Structures are given as C-alpha cells and as structure tokens.
mmCIF file of C-alpha atoms in Angstrom:
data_model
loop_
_atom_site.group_PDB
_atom_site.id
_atom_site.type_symbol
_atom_site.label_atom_id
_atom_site.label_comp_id
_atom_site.label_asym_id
_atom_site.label_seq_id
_atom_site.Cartn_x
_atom_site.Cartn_y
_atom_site.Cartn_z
ATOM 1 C CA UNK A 1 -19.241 8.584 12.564
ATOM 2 C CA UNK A 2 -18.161 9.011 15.889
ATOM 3 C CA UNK A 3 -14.761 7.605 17.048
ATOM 4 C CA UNK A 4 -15.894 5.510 19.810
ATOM 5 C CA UNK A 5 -18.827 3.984 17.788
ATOM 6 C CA UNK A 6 -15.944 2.892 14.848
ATOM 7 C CA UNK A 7 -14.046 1.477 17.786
ATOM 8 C CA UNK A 8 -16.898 -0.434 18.486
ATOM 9 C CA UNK A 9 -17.847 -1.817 14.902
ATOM 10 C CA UNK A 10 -13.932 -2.438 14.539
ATOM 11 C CA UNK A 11 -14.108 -4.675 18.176
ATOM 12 C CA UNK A 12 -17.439 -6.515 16.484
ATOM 13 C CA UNK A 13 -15.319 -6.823 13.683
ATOM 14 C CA UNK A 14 -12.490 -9.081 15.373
ATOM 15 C CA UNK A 15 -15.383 -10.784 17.522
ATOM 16 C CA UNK A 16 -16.463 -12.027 14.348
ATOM 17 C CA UNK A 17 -13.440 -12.651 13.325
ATOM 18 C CA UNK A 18 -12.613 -14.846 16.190
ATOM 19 C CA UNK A 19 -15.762 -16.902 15.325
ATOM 20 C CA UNK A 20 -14.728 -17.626 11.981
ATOM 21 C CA UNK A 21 -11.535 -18.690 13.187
ATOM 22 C CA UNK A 22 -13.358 -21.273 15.802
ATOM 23 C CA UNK A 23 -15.043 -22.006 12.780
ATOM 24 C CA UNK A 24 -12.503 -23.108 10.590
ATOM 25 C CA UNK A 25 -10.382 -24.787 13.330
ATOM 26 C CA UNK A 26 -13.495 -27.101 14.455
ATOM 27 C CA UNK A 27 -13.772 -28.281 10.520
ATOM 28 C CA UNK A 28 -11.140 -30.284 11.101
ATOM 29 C CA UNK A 29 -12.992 -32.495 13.313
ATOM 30 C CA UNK A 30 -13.585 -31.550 17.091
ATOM 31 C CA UNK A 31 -11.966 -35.125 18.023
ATOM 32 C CA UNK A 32 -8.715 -34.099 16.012
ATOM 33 C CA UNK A 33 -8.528 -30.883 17.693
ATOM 34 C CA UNK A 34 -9.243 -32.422 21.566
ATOM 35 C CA UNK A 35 -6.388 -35.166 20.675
ATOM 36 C CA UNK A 36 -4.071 -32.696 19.367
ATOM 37 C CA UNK A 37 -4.001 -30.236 22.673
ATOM 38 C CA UNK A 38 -3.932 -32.907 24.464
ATOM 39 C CA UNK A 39 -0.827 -33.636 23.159
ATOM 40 C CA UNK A 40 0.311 -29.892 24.133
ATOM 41 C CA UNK A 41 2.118 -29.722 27.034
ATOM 42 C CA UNK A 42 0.884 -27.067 29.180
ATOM 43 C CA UNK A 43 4.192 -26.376 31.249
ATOM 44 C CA UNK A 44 5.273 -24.635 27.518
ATOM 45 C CA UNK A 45 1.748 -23.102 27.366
ATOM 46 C CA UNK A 46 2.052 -21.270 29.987
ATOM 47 C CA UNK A 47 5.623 -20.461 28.870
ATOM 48 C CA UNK A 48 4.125 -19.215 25.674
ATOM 49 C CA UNK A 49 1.996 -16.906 27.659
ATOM 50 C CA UNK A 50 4.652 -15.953 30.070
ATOM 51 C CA UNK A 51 6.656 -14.621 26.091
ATOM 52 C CA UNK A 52 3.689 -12.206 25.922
ATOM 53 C CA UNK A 53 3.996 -10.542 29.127
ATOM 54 C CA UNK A 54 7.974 -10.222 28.700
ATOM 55 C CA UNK A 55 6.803 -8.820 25.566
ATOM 56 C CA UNK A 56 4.695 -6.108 27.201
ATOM 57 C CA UNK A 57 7.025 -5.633 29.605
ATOM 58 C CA UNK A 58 9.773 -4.814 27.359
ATOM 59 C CA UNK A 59 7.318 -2.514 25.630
ATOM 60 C CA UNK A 60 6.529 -0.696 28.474
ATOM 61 C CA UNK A 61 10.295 -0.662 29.860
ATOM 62 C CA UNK A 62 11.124 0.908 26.657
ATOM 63 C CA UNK A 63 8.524 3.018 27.101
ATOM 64 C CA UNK A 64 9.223 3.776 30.418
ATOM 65 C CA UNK A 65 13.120 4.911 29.478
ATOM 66 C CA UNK A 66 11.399 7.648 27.712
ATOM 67 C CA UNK A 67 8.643 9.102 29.864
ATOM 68 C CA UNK A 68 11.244 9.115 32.920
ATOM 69 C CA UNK A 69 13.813 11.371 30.766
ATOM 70 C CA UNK A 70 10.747 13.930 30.358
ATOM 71 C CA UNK A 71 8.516 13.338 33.241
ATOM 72 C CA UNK A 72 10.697 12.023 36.783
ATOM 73 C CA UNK A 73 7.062 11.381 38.548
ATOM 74 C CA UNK A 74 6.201 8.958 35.932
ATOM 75 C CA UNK A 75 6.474 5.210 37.283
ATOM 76 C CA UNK A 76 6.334 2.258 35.586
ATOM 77 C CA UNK A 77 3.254 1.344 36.365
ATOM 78 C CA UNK A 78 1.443 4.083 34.317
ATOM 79 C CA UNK A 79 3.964 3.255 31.141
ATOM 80 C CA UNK A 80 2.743 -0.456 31.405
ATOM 81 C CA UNK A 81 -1.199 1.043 31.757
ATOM 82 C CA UNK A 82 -0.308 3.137 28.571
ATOM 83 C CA UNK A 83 1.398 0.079 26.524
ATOM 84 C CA UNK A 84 -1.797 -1.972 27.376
ATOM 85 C CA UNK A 85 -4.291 0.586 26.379
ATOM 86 C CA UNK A 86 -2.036 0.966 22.923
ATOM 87 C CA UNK A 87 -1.858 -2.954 22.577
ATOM 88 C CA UNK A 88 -5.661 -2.189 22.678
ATOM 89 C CA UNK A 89 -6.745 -0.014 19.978
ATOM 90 C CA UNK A 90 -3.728 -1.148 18.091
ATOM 91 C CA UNK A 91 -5.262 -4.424 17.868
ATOM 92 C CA UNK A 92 -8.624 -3.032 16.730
ATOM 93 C CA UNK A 93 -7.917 -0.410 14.683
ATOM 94 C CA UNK A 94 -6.117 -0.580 10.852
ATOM 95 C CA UNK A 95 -2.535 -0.610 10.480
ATOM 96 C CA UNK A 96 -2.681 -0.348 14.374
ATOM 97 C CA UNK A 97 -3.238 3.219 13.995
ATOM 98 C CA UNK A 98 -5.621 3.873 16.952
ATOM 99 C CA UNK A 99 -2.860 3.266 20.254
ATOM 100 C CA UNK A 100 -1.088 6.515 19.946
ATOM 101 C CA UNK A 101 -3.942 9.204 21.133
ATOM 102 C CA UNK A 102 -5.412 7.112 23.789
ATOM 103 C CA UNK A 103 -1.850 6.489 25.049
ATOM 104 C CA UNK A 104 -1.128 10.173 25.248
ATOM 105 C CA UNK A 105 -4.335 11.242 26.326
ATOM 106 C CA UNK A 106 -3.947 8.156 29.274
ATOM 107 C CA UNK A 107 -0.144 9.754 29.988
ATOM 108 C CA UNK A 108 -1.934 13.437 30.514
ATOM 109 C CA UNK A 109 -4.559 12.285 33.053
ATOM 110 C CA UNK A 110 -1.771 10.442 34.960
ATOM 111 C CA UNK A 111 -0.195 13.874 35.209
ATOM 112 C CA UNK A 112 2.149 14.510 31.814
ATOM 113 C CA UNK A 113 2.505 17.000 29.744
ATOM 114 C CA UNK A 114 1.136 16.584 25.945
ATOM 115 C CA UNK A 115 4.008 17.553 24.405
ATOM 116 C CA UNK A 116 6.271 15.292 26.910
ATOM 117 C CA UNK A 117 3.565 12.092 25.827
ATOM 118 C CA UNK A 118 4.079 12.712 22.726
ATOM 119 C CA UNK A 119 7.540 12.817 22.864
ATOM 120 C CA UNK A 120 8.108 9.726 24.516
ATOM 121 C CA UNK A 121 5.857 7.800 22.330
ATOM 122 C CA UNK A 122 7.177 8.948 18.953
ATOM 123 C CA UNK A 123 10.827 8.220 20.503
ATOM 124 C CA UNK A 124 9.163 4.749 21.185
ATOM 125 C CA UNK A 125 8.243 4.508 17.934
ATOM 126 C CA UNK A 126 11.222 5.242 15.982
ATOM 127 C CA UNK A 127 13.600 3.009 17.906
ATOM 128 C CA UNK A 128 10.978 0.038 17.656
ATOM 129 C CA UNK A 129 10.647 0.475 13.684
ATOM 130 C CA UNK A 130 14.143 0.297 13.485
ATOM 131 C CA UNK A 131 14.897 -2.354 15.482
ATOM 132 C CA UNK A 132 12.259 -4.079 13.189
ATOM 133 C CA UNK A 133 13.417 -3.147 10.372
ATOM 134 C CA UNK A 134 17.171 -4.176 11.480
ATOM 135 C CA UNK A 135 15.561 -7.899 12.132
ATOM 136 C CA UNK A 136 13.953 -7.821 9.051
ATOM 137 C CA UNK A 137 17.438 -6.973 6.856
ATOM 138 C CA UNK A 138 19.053 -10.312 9.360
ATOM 139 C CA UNK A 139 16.432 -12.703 8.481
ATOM 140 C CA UNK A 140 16.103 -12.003 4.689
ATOM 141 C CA UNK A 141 19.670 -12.406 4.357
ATOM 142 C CA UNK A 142 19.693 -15.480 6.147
ATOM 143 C CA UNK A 143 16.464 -17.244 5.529
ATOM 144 C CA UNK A 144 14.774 -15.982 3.056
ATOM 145 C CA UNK A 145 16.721 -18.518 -0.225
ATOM 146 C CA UNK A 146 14.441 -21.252 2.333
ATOM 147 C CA UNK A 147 11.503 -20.201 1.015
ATOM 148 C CA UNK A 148 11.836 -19.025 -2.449
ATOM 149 C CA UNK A 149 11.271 -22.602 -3.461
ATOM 150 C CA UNK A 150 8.017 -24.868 -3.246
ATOM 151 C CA UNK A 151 4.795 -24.486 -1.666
ATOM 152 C CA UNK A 152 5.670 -20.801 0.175
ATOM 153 C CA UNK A 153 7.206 -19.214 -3.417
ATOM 154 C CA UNK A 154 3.870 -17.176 -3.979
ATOM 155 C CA UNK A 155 4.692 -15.951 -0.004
ATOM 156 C CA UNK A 156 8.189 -14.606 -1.269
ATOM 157 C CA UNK A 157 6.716 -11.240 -3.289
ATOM 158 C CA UNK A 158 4.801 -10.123 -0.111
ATOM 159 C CA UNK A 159 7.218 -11.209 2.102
ATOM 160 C CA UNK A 160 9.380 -8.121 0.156
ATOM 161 C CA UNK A 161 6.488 -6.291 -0.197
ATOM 162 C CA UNK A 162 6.082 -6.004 3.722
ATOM 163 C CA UNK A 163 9.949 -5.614 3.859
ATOM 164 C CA UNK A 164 10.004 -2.416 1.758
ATOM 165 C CA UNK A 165 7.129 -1.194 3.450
ATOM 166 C CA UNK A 166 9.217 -1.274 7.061
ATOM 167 C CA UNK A 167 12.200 0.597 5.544
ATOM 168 C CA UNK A 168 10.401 3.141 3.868
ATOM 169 C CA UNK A 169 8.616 3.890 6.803
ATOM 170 C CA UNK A 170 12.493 4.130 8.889
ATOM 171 C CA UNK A 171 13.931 6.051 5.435
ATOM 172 C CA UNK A 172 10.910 8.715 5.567
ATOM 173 C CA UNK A 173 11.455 8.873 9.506
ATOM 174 C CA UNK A 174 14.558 10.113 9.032
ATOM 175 C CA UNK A 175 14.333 12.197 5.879
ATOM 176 C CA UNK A 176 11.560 14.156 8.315
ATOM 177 C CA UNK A 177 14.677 14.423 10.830
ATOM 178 C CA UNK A 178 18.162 15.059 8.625
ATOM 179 C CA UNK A 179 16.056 16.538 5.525
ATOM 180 C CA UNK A 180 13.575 19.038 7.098
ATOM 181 C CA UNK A 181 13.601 21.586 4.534
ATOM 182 C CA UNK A 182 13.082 19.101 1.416
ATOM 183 C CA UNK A 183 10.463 17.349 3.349
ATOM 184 C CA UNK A 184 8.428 20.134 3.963
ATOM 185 C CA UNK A 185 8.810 21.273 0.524
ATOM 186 C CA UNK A 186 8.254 17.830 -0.988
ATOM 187 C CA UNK A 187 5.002 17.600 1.533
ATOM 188 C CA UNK A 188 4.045 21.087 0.105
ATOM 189 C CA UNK A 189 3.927 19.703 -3.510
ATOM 190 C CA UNK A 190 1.707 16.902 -2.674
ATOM 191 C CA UNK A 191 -0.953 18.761 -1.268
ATOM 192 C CA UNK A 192 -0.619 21.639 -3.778
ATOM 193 C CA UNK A 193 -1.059 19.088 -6.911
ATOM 194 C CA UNK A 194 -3.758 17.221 -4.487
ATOM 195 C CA UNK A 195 -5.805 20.260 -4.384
ATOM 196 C CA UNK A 196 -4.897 21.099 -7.908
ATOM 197 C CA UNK A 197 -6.617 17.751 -8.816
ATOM 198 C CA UNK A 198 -9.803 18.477 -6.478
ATOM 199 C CA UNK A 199 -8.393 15.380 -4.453
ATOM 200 C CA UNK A 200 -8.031 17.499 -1.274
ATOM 201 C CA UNK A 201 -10.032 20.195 0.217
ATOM 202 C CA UNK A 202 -8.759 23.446 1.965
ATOM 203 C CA UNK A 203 -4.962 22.967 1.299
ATOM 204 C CA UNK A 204 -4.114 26.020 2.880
ATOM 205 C CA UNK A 205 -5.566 23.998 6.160
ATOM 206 C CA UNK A 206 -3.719 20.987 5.223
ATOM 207 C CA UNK A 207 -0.180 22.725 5.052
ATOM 208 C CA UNK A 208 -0.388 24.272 8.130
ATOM 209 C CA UNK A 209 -1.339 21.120 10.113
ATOM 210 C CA UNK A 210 1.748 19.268 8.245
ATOM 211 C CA UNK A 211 3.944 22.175 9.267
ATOM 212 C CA UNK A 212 3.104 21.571 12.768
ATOM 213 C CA UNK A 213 3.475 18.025 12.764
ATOM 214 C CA UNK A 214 6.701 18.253 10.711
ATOM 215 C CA UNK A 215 7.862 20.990 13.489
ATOM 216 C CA UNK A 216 6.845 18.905 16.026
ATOM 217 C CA UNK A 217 8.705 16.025 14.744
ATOM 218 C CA UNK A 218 11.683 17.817 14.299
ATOM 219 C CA UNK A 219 12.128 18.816 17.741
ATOM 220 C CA UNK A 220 11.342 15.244 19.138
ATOM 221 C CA UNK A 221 14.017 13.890 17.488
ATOM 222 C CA UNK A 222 16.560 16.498 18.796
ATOM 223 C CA UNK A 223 15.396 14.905 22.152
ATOM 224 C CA UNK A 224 16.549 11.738 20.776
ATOM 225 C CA UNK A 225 19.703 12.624 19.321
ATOM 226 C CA UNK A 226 20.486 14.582 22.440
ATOM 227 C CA UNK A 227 20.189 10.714 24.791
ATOM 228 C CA UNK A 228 22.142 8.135 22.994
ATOM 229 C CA UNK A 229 22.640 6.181 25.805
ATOM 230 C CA UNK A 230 18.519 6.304 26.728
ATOM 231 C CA UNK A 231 18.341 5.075 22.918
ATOM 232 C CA UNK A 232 20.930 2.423 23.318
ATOM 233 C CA UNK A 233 18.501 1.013 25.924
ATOM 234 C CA UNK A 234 15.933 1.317 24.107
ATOM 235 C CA UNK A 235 17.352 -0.370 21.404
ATOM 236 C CA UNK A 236 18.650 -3.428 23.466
ATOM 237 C CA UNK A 237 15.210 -3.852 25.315
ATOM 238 C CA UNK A 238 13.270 -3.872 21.826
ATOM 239 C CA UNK A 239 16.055 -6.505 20.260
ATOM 240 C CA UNK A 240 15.155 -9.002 23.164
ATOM 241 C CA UNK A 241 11.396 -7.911 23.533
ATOM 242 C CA UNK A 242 11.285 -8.877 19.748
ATOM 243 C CA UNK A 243 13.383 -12.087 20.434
ATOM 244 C CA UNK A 244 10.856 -13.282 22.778
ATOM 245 C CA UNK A 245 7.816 -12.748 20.547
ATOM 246 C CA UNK A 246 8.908 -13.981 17.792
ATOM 247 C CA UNK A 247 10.126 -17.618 19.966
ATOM 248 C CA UNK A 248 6.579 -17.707 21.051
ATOM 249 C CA UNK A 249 5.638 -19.639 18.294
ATOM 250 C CA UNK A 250 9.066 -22.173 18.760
ATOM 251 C CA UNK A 251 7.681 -22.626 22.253
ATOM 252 C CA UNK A 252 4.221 -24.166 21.021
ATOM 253 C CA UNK A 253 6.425 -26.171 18.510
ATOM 254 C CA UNK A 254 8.420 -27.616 21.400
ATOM 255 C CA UNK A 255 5.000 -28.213 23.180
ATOM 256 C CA UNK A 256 3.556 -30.336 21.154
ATOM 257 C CA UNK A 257 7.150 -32.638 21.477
ATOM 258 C CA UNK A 258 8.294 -31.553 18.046
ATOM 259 C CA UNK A 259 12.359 -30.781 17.209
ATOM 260 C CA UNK A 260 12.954 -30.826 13.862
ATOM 261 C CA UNK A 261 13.229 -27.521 12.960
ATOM 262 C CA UNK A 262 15.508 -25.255 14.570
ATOM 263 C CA UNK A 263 14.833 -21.880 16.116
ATOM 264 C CA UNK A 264 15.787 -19.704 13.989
ATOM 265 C CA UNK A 265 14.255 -21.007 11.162
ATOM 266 C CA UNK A 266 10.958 -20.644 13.104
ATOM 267 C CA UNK A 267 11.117 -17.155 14.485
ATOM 268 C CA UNK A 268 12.239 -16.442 10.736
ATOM 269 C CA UNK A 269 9.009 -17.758 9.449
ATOM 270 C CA UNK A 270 7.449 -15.829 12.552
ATOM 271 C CA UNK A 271 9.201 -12.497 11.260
ATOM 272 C CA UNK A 272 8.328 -13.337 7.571
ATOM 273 C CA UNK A 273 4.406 -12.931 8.841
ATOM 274 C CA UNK A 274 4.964 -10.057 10.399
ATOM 275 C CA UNK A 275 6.457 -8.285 7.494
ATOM 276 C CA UNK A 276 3.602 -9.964 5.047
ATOM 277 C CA UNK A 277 0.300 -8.883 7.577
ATOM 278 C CA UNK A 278 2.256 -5.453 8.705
ATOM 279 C CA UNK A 279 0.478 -3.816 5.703
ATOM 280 C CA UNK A 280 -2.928 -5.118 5.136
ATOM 281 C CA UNK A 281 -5.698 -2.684 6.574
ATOM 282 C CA UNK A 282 -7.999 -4.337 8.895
ATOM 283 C CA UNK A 283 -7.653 -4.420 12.130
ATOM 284 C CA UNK A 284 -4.803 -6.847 12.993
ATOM 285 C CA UNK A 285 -4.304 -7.901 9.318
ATOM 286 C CA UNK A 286 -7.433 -9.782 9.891
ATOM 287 C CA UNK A 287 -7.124 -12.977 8.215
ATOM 288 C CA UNK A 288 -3.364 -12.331 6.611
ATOM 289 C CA UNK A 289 -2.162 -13.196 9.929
ATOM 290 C CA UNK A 290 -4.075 -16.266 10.103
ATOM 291 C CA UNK A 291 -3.659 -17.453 6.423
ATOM 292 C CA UNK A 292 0.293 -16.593 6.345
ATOM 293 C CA UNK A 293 1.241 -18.315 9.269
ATOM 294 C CA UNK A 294 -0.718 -21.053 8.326
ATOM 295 C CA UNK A 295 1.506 -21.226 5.196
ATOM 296 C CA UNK A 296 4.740 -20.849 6.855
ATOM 297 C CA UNK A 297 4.279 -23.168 9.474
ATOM 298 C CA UNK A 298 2.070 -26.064 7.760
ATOM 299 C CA UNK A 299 5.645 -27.977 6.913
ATOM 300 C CA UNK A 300 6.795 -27.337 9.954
ATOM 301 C CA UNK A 301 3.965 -28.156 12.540
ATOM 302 C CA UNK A 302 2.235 -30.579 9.709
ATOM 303 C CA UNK A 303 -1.911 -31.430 8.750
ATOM 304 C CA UNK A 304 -2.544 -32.185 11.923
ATOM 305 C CA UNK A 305 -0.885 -29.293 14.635
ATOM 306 C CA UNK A 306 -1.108 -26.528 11.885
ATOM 307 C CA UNK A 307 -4.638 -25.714 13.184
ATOM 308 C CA UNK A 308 -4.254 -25.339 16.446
ATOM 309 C CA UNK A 309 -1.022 -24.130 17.008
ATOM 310 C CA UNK A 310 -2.468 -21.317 14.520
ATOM 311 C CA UNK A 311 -5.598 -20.752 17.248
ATOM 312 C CA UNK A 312 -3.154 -20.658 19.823
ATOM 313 C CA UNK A 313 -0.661 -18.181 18.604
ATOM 314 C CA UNK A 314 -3.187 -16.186 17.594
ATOM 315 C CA UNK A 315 -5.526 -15.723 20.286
ATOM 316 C CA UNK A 316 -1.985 -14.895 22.855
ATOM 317 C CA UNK A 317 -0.853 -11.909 20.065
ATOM 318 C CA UNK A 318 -4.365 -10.924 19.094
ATOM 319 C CA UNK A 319 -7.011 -11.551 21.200
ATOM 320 C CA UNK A 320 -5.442 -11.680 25.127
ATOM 321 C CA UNK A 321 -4.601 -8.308 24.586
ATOM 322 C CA UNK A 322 -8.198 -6.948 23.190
ATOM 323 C CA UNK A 323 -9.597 -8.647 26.027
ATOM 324 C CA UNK A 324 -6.881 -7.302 28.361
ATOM 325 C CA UNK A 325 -7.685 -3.786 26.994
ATOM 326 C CA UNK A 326 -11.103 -3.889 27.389
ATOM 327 C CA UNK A 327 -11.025 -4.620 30.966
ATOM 328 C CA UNK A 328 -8.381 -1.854 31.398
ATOM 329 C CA UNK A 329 -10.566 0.429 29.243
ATOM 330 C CA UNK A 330 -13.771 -0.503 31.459
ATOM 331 C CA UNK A 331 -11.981 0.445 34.687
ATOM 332 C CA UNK A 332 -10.599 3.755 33.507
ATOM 333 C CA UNK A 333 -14.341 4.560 32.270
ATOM 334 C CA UNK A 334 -15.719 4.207 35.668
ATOM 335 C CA UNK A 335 -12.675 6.376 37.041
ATOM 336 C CA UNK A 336 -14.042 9.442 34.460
ATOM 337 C CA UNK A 337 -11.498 8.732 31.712
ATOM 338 C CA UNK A 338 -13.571 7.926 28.341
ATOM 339 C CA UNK A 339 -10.315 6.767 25.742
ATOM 340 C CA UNK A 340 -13.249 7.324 22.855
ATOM 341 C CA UNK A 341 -13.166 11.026 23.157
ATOM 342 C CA UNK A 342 -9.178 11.066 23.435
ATOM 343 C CA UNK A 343 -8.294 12.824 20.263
ATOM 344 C CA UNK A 344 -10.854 15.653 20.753
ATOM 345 C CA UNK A 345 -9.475 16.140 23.907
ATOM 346 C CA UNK A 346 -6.006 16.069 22.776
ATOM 347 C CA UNK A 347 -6.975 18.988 19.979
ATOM 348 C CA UNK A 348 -9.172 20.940 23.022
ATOM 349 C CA UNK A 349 -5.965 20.923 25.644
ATOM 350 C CA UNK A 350 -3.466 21.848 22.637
ATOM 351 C CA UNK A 351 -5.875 24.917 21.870
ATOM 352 C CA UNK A 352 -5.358 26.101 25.712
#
C-alpha cells in the first residue's frame, strides 16, 4: 500500500474519530452541552488557542536554533512551515511517526541539504525527549502519591508504563551516542537471532541499513555536543513551550469560572496523559487521549464540564493542527511538492 493512500485511510481514521467524539459529547444532552459553553468565557478561549500557537512557535524556534547553525539562509518562516507539516502527519500517523520525512523532504525543497535536515531535526528531537522526560521525573515525584488512591488508581500502572517508555527512549538515545560500539554489536545480535528465527528477511540488508543509521546518528550528535550553548536554548525554549501546553487545559478550567484546583496539580494531570497515550499506536492515541483525560480531570472539572472541556482540549491539540496541515499540505501540492512521495524521494536524492 502506497504511503500517501495509508495517510489517507489514517486522516479517515481521525475523521471518524472526531465523529464519535461529537457523538459521545452530544449524549449528554445537547441542552447540557449549549448551557455549559455558555458558561465558557471566550476571552480564556481564545487564550487557550493563543497556548497552541506559543506552542508551535516554540517548536519551530527550537527548530529554528538548529537549521540556522547548519543552514544561515534558512529563516524562520520555513522552520515554522516544517513544524506544521510535522504537527501534521504526526497527528495522523502511529506513535507520531510520519512528521520526520515530510519535514526533511519540506527543508530540501526550501533549499537544505539532507544531511543538514536531518541533523537539525534529530537534534530537535533529542533535546525535546529530554526535556520531556525531565518533566516527567518532576511531576511523578511531586504528584503522582495524588493519584495512587481512589477512582484514578487503575491510571497509576500506565501512568509508569508511559514513564518508562520516555526514559528508555532518552537511555537508548544516548547509549547510540556514548556506547557506539556495544550498540552496534547489541543491534547486530538482534537481527542475527531475528533471522535465525525466520522473523526477519535478508539480514545482511538489515545490518547495513542499521550501520548507516547508527553512523549517521553518531555524527549528529557530535554536532550537538560540539553547541552547548545552541542546546541550552533549545532546552529553555522546550521547558516553556511545554509549560504552555500543558496550562492549556488550566486555562479552560479558569474559563468556565472554576479555582479549586491549583495549577500544578492540573498540568500534572495534563502530563500524566501524555505519558499514558504517548505509547498507544493509533494515530494520536486515538481514544487513550480522550478516555485518560476524561479520568484525570472528571474530579476536577466535575459531571457536567468534563465533556466539553474534553472536546475542547482535544480538538486545539488534535484536530486544529490536522486541519492546519492539510491546508498547508494542499498549498505545497499545487506549488509541485507532493509530501506523500517524501520518503522515496529522500532514498532517490541520498542515492545521487
């Protein structure tokens, strides 16, 4: 199956998904949902909204640091096209696997070099997961005896779950970086006992592409360790770009007039659903976003806001950017740049 018809099936998929969603929130009575936005105020909706574009645009400033240290020409601009695109196909693709080419490929028809895209983005990458994981390690030392009691104890396992997930994936970034020679062998082993097993065809294949990528790896992060101040900024823009997502829901709690609960108790919770839909495969934890938050927040928003702020938070993280993205995607079609094809072009310009 061709790459941009799964894109398509996956974008059907989160139509449908949004449906259900409509779905669910009208069962609770269309007059209960018109009287409770109408209790939002919409001064703090449109702050909500104004969270997600700070959000992008610390993504693409981050970004941005990057590409400039490799490419001068780059400007902003094309960093915030490429973090929009990514937001894109992150949404609609599992474990938000799909950004990465199409960014790339979108950096190398604005005029950078593959290896320089690449670069940048993996740098990107690293310092994000970090700082992720970092705000992970805060909040579960802080918050997470809240919830190991009452209605959210069955959250608690997955909650860990998603937290062990987001360090291995920092650990095995840099075992690829300080322990090159024992990952390679150790990625050796796998695919030699893979093939062993019939599990994995043409292993000879398979260790040569994971020698390149490991290579390839290797020198990107020189490039980081050789800009610590770059990374320091990196760092600093992700801890606040992170700050501001997670208050975005907080600023729907303070919109429908609510103060009970403090901040950081709610971009804990916010956090806490991160980690627990980080690892489910469909595209945008389809359904684990919805149902966690839902738990989290139901004691703090209550039967009758849970719904809708729900709706609300979702649709700004989820499905503003797939719309975004497809109008972005759209207008860089008609230009002559088809995103479907980007990893075959990728492969075709690194074979030049």
């Amino acid at each position: 199956m061709g790459k941009k018809k799964t894109n398509k099936i996956y974008l059907i998929i989160c139509g449908i998904a949004f449906v259900v969603m409509v779905i669910v929130l009208m069962s609770e009575g269309v007059d209960n949902i018109l009287n409770a936005l109408a209790q939002l105020n919409p001064l703090f909706l449109l702050l909500a909204v104004g969270c997600m574009v700070v959000y992008w645009f610390g993504e693409a400033a981050g970004l941005h640091l990057a590409a400039k240290s490799l490419d001068e020409k780059t400007t902003f601009k094309t960093s915030l096209l490429v973090t929009m695109i990514g937001q894109y196909f992150n949404c609609i693709t599992p474990f938000a696997s799909g950004g990465q080419p199409m960014q790339i490929y979108t950096y190398f028809k604005r005029g950078m070099s593959l290896g320089s895209a690449m670069t940048a983005l993996l740098s990107r990458f690293i310092v994000y997961q970090f700082t992720l994981t970092l705000y992970s390690v805060v909040f579960l030392i802080f918050k997470l005896s809240m919830f190991t009691e009452g209605e959210l104890k069955p959250l608690t396992f997955l909650v860990i779950v998603g937290f062990v997930i987001n360090t291995f994936v920092i650990v095995l970034l840099f075992m690829l970086a300080f322990f090159r020679a024992a990952t390679t062998k150790l990625a050796h082993g796998v695919i030699a006992l893979l093939g062993k097993i019939k599990l994995l065809k043409h292993p000879e294949d398979k260790r040569e592409y994971i020698d390149k990528e490991l290579g390839q790896y290797y020198e990107n992060f020189l490039f980081i360790k050789s800009r610590p101040v770059m990374v320091l900024k990196m760092f600093l823009i992700t801890v606040v770009q992170l700050l501001v997502y997670f208050s975005i829901t907080y600023v729907i709690y303070l919109g429908f007039g609510m103060s009970e609960t403090d901040f950081f108790t709610i971009i804990a919770c916010q956090a806490f659903v991160l980690m627990i839909s980080g690892f489910v495969p469909l595209p945008g934890a389809m359904g684990a976003a919805e149902g966690s938050y839902a738990a989290f927040f139901k004691g703090i928003f209550g039967d009758y806001y849970t719904g809708v702020s729900t709706f609300i938070w979702r649709f700004l993280t989820f499905y503003l950017p797939i719309l975004i993205g497809i109008i972005l995607n759209l207008r860089m079609a008609k230009s002559g740049v088809d995103l479907s094809d980007a990893e075959t072009n990728i492969r075709q310009e690194e074979q030049k």
